[in-house]
Coordinates of C-alpha atoms in Angstrom, one line a residue:
M81 CA 21.3 8.0 -8.6
F82 CA 24.0 7.0 -11.1
G83 CA 25.6 4.9 -8.5
G84 CA 23.3 3.1 -6.1
S85 CA 22.2 -0.2 -7.5
L86 CA 23.0 0.9 -11.1
G87 CA 24.1 -1.6 -13.7
N88 CA 27.8 -1.5 -14.6
N89 CA 27.4 0.0 -18.1
M90 CA 30.4 1.4 -19.9
M91 CA 30.5 4.6 -22.0
K92 CA 31.6 3.8 -25.5
G93 CA 33.7 6.9 -25.9
M94 CA 34.2 10.3 -24.6
V95 CA 32.5 13.2 -26.5
C96 CA 34.4 16.4 -26.7
L97 CA 32.9 19.0 -24.4
V98 CA 33.1 21.7 -27.1
A99 CA 31.0 19.4 -29.4
V100 CA 28.5 18.8 -26.7
A101 CA 28.2 22.5 -26.0
L102 CA 27.4 23.1 -29.7
V103 CA 24.7 20.4 -29.6
V104 CA 23.2 21.9 -26.4
A105 CA 23.2 25.4 -27.9
G106 CA 21.7 24.2 -31.1
S107 CA 18.8 22.4 -29.4
A108 CA 18.3 25.1 -26.7
S109 CA 15.3 26.7 -28.5
I110 CA 13.6 23.3 -28.8
A111 CA 14.2 22.4 -25.2
A112 CA 12.9 25.8 -24.1
A113 CA 9.7 25.4 -26.1
Q114 CA 9.2 21.9 -24.6
A115 CA 9.8 23.1 -21.0
A116 CA 7.5 26.0 -21.6
G117 CA 4.6 23.5 -21.6
L118 CA 5.4 22.7 -17.9
K119 CA 4.0 24.8 -15.1
K120 CA 3.2 24.6 -11.4
G121 CA -0.4 23.5 -10.9
F122 CA -0.9 22.2 -14.4
Y123 CA -3.8 20.1 -13.2
K124 CA -5.5 22.8 -11.1
K125 CA -8.6 22.8 -13.3
S126 CA -8.5 19.4 -15.0
C127 CA -7.8 17.4 -11.8
P128 CA -7.4 19.7 -8.8
Q129 CA -6.8 16.9 -6.4
A130 CA -4.2 15.2 -8.5
E131 CA -1.1 16.0 -6.4
D132 CA -2.9 15.3 -3.1
I133 CA -4.0 11.9 -4.4
A134 CA -0.4 11.0 -5.5
Q135 CA 1.1 12.2 -2.2
K136 CA -1.4 10.2 -0.2
V137 CA -0.5 6.9 -1.9
V138 CA 3.2 7.5 -1.9
W139 CA 3.3 8.6 1.7
K140 CA 1.3 5.5 2.7
H141 CA 4.0 3.2 1.2
V142 CA 7.0 5.2 2.3
A143 CA 5.7 5.2 5.9
G144 CA 6.3 1.4 5.8
N145 CA 9.4 1.4 3.8
R146 CA 11.7 4.4 4.0
E147 CA 14.0 3.0 1.3
L148 CA 11.4 3.9 -1.3
A149 CA 12.6 7.5 -1.3
A150 CA 15.9 6.5 -2.9
K151 CA 14.1 4.2 -5.3
F152 CA 11.7 6.8 -6.6
L153 CA 14.4 9.5 -6.8
R154 CA 16.6 7.1 -8.8
M155 CA 13.6 6.1 -11.0
F156 CA 13.1 9.8 -11.9
F157 CA 16.7 10.3 -12.7
H158 CA 16.9 7.2 -14.9
D159 CA 13.7 8.1 -16.7
C160 CA 14.8 11.7 -17.5
F161 CA 18.3 10.7 -18.7
V162 CA 16.9 8.4 -21.4
R163 CA 14.6 10.0 -24.0
G164 CA 13.7 12.7 -21.5
C165 CA 11.2 12.7 -18.6
D166 CA 8.5 10.7 -20.5
A167 CA 7.9 7.6 -18.3
S168 CA 9.5 5.4 -20.9
V169 CA 11.3 3.7 -17.9
L170 CA 7.9 2.2 -16.9
L171 CA 7.1 0.5 -20.2
D172 CA 7.1 -3.3 -20.4
S173 CA 8.4 -5.3 -23.4
P174 CA 7.4 -8.8 -24.4
T175 CA 10.9 -9.2 -25.8
N176 CA 12.7 -7.8 -22.7
T177 CA 14.2 -4.9 -24.7
A178 CA 12.6 -1.9 -22.8
E179 CA 14.6 0.5 -20.6
K180 CA 13.7 -1.4 -17.4
D181 CA 15.4 -4.5 -18.9
A182 CA 18.8 -2.8 -19.3
P183 CA 21.4 -3.6 -16.6
P184 CA 21.4 -0.2 -15.1
N185 CA 17.6 -0.5 -14.4
L186 CA 17.3 -4.1 -13.3
S187 CA 17.3 -3.1 -9.6
L188 CA 14.8 -0.3 -10.0
A189 CA 11.8 -0.8 -7.7
G190 CA 8.5 0.8 -6.8
F191 CA 6.7 0.2 -10.0
E192 CA 3.7 -1.2 -8.2
V193 CA 3.3 2.0 -6.2
I194 CA 3.4 4.0 -9.4
D195 CA 0.6 1.8 -10.8
E196 CA -1.4 2.3 -7.6
V197 CA -1.1 6.1 -7.9
K198 CA -2.1 5.9 -11.6
A199 CA -5.2 3.7 -10.8
A200 CA -6.3 6.2 -8.1
L201 CA -5.9 9.1 -10.5
E202 CA -7.8 7.3 -13.2
R203 CA -10.7 6.8 -10.9
A204 CA -10.7 10.5 -10.0
C205 CA -9.8 12.0 -13.4
P206 CA -9.7 9.5 -16.3
G207 CA -7.2 10.1 -19.0
V208 CA -5.8 13.4 -17.5
V209 CA -2.6 12.8 -15.4
S210 CA 0.4 11.4 -17.2
C211 CA 2.6 8.7 -15.9
A212 CA 5.6 11.0 -16.5
D213 CA 4.2 13.5 -14.0
I214 CA 3.5 10.7 -11.5
V215 CA 7.2 9.7 -11.6
A216 CA 8.2 13.3 -10.9
L217 CA 5.7 13.6 -8.1
A218 CA 6.6 10.3 -6.5
A219 CA 10.3 11.4 -6.4
R220 CA 9.4 14.6 -4.6
D221 CA 6.8 13.2 -2.3
S222 CA 8.8 10.2 -1.2
V223 CA 11.9 12.3 -0.4
S224 CA 9.7 14.9 1.4
F225 CA 7.9 12.4 3.6
Q226 CA 10.5 12.6 6.5
Y227 CA 9.9 16.4 6.7
G228 CA 6.1 16.3 6.4
K229 CA 6.2 19.0 3.7
K230 CA 7.1 19.4 0.1
L231 CA 10.8 20.1 -0.3
W232 CA 10.4 21.4 -3.9
E233 CA 7.7 22.3 -6.3
V234 CA 7.1 20.0 -9.3
E235 CA 6.2 21.5 -12.6
T236 CA 3.7 19.3 -14.3
G237 CA 2.2 19.0 -17.8
R238 CA 4.5 16.2 -19.2
R239 CA 3.0 13.6 -21.5
D240 CA 4.1 10.0 -21.9
G241 CA 6.4 8.6 -24.5
T242 CA 5.7 5.5 -26.6
V243 CA 9.3 4.2 -27.2
S244 CA 11.5 2.4 -24.7
S245 CA 14.9 1.0 -25.5
D246 CA 17.3 -1.0 -23.3
T247 CA 20.2 -0.1 -25.6
Q248 CA 19.5 3.6 -25.1
A249 CA 19.3 3.2 -21.3
L250 CA 22.6 1.3 -21.3
N251 CA 24.3 4.0 -23.3
E252 CA 22.9 7.1 -21.6
I253 CA 22.6 6.4 -17.9
P254 CA 25.9 7.5 -16.3
A255 CA 28.0 4.6 -14.9
P256 CA 29.2 4.6 -11.3
S257 CA 32.7 4.1 -12.7
S258 CA 32.6 7.3 -14.7
T259 CA 35.3 9.9 -14.4
F260 CA 34.6 13.6 -13.9
D261 CA 35.0 14.5 -17.6
I262 CA 32.7 11.7 -18.7
L263 CA 30.1 12.7 -16.2
L264 CA 30.2 16.4 -17.1
T265 CA 29.9 15.5 -20.8
N266 CA 26.9 13.3 -20.1
F267 CA 25.2 16.0 -18.0
S268 CA 26.1 18.7 -20.6
G269 CA 24.4 16.6 -23.3
K270 CA 21.2 16.8 -21.2
G271 CA 21.4 20.6 -20.8
L272 CA 22.7 20.4 -17.3
G273 CA 25.9 22.0 -15.9
L274 CA 28.7 21.3 -13.5
Q275 CA 26.6 22.6 -10.5
D276 CA 23.7 20.3 -11.4
L277 CA 26.1 17.4 -11.6
V278 CA 27.5 18.0 -8.1
V279 CA 24.1 18.9 -6.5
L280 CA 22.2 16.0 -8.0
S281 CA 25.0 13.6 -6.9
G282 CA 23.8 14.6 -3.4
G283 CA 20.9 12.2 -4.1
H284 CA 23.3 9.5 -2.9
T285 CA 22.6 10.7 0.6
I286 CA 19.9 8.0 0.6
G287 CA 19.9 4.5 -0.7
I288 CA 22.3 1.6 -1.0
G289 CA 25.0 0.5 -3.4
N290 CA 25.7 -3.0 -4.8
C291 CA 29.2 -4.2 -3.9
N292 CA 29.9 -5.4 -7.5
L293 CA 29.7 -1.8 -8.7
F294 CA 32.6 -0.5 -6.5
S295 CA 34.5 -3.6 -5.3
S296 CA 37.2 -2.9 -8.0
R297 CA 38.2 0.0 -5.7
L298 CA 38.7 -2.3 -2.8
F299 CA 40.6 -5.3 -4.0
N300 CA 43.6 -5.5 -6.2
F301 CA 43.0 -1.9 -7.4
T302 CA 46.3 -1.6 -9.2
G303 CA 46.2 -5.0 -10.7
K304 CA 49.3 -6.2 -9.0
N305 CA 47.7 -9.3 -7.4
N306 CA 47.4 -7.7 -4.0
P307 CA 43.9 -8.4 -2.8
T308 CA 44.1 -5.7 -0.1
D309 CA 45.3 -3.0 -2.6
T310 CA 42.7 -0.2 -2.5
D311 CA 41.9 3.0 -4.4
P312 CA 44.1 5.7 -2.8
S313 CA 41.3 8.2 -3.1
L314 CA 39.3 6.3 -0.5
N315 CA 39.8 7.1 3.2
P316 CA 41.7 4.0 4.5
P317 CA 39.3 3.2 7.5
Y318 CA 36.3 3.5 5.1
A319 CA 38.0 1.3 2.5
K320 CA 38.6 -1.3 5.3
F321 CA 34.9 -1.1 6.3
L322 CA 33.8 -1.6 2.7
Q323 CA 36.2 -4.5 2.3
G324 CA 34.6 -6.2 5.2
Q325 CA 31.1 -5.7 3.8
C326 CA 32.1 -6.8 0.3
R327 CA 34.5 -9.6 1.0
R328 CA 32.2 -12.0 -0.8
N329 CA 33.0 -10.2 -4.1
L330 CA 36.5 -11.6 -4.0
Q331 CA 35.0 -15.1 -4.6
A332 CA 32.0 -13.9 -6.6
P333 CA 32.9 -10.7 -8.4
N334 CA 29.5 -10.6 -10.2
D335 CA 27.5 -10.9 -7.0
N336 CA 24.9 -8.2 -7.1
T337 CA 23.1 -9.1 -3.9
T338 CA 25.5 -7.7 -1.3
V339 CA 24.6 -4.0 -0.6
V340 CA 26.0 -1.2 1.6
P341 CA 24.4 2.1 2.6
M342 CA 25.8 4.9 0.3
D343 CA 25.8 7.5 3.0
P344 CA 27.1 5.8 6.2
G345 CA 25.1 6.9 9.3
S346 CA 22.5 8.7 7.3
S347 CA 21.3 6.4 4.5
T348 CA 17.6 6.9 4.9
S349 CA 17.7 10.6 5.7
F350 CA 17.7 13.1 2.9
D351 CA 20.3 15.7 4.0
S352 CA 23.7 17.2 3.2
H353 CA 25.6 14.4 5.0
Y354 CA 26.7 12.9 1.7
F355 CA 28.9 15.9 1.1
V356 CA 30.4 15.7 4.6
N357 CA 31.3 12.1 3.9
L358 CA 32.6 12.9 0.4
K359 CA 34.9 15.6 1.8
A360 CA 36.2 12.9 4.2
R361 CA 37.0 10.8 1.2
Q362 CA 34.1 8.4 1.9
G363 CA 32.4 8.5 -1.5
M364 CA 31.4 5.0 -2.4
F365 CA 31.7 5.1 -6.2
T366 CA 34.3 6.5 -8.6
S367 CA 31.5 8.8 -9.8
D368 CA 31.4 10.2 -6.2
A369 CA 35.1 10.5 -5.5
T370 CA 35.8 12.1 -8.9
L371 CA 33.9 15.2 -7.9
L372 CA 36.9 16.2 -5.7
T373 CA 39.2 16.0 -8.7
N374 CA 37.9 19.3 -10.2
S375 CA 38.5 22.5 -8.3
R376 CA 35.1 24.1 -9.1
A377 CA 33.2 20.9 -8.1
A378 CA 35.3 20.5 -5.0
A379 CA 34.5 24.1 -3.9
L380 CA 30.8 23.3 -4.4
V381 CA 31.1 20.2 -2.2
D382 CA 32.4 22.4 0.6
K383 CA 29.4 24.7 0.3
L384 CA 26.8 21.9 0.0
Q385 CA 27.8 20.5 3.4
D386 CA 25.3 23.0 4.8
N387 CA 21.7 21.6 4.8
G388 CA 20.1 24.8 3.8
V389 CA 22.5 25.5 0.9
F390 CA 22.0 21.9 -0.3
F391 CA 18.2 22.1 -0.2
D392 CA 18.1 25.4 -2.0
H393 CA 20.4 24.2 -4.8
F394 CA 18.8 20.8 -5.1
K395 CA 15.3 22.1 -5.7
N396 CA 16.7 24.2 -8.6
S397 CA 18.7 21.4 -10.1
I398 CA 16.0 18.8 -10.0
K399 CA 13.6 21.3 -11.6
R400 CA 16.1 21.6 -14.5
M401 CA 16.5 17.8 -14.7
G402 CA 12.7 17.5 -14.8
Q403 CA 12.6 19.6 -18.0
I404 CA 14.9 17.2 -20.0
G405 CA 13.3 16.2 -23.3
V406 CA 9.7 16.6 -22.0
L407 CA 6.7 15.9 -24.3
T408 CA 4.1 18.6 -23.9
G409 CA 1.0 19.9 -25.8
A410 CA 0.0 17.3 -28.4
S411 CA 3.2 15.3 -28.3
G412 CA 3.1 11.8 -26.8
Q413 CA 0.0 10.5 -25.0
I414 CA -1.6 10.1 -21.6
R415 CA -1.2 6.4 -21.0
N416 CA -4.2 4.5 -19.5
K417 CA -1.8 2.2 -17.8
C418 CA 1.8 3.2 -17.1
N419 CA 3.5 0.0 -18.3
V420 CA 1.9 -0.2 -21.8
V421 CA 1.3 2.2 -24.7
N422 CA -2.3 3.0 -25.5
S423 CA -3.6 0.8 -28.3

């Protein structure tokens, strides 16, 4: 999510965890009030077939392209981490200054499927279902496709935002080069904890990563002009495999076209295999490997290697993520089209 195909944005500074904790505590009542507007089956009366319509469209597309699951999961993550889960990531800008124009979001995909879901819902229930809820449902339904059942319940009732900033996206989406302290600070600022950080990192069990986002771990890592010098936190055979895949980046360090599966051997299957690989020091990004540098996080990695444990924890963590900064009640709007604010 904050690794696969993300832009290589840099954090401008590290915020003290104590300060973040105070901010989170101070805004807790506001966040709780916003989240209270969400509930399971929000559209039960206003558009009873809403979730079935969304699932039908998403499953149709995922059946032909299993990589869409990773795309929609990542889209949901990127939306929620910038201005909250308000579909601001879908907005277009005539000046190319919207969230989707920021480097971390340039490789997002699946917008046309979101538009298709929205069009189908507008035909059934005009002006009722928000684009923010569609993004949340698309993440769940695309990941669930391989199992033929819903892996988690999605609370609905979000409304759509009207502001979208590439600068905010650049500053707030975690970078794949982030250390543990930076990641924990970022998550804490969104009201999420250490467990959420580790569990949601498991989203890297599906999808691909661009070589330019991790090749610094593979070539001349210590800066001593040794092109085969690798990050010692990488399993040597895995490092050699990645070097072979990303050799082009020696000549073209800004190449963003060469990609590698994030979870070798299981890149289109949503399961706990990511944590098995991580334990074997086969985490692709610094943001993956850094989870093993904290004792509490490393202990969670051990537990999450079990599929059942991972699924149980994931459904709770993604529910909490889906509550970040939501607009409910009379806030925001229900966009007629997901890529533009209502006039």
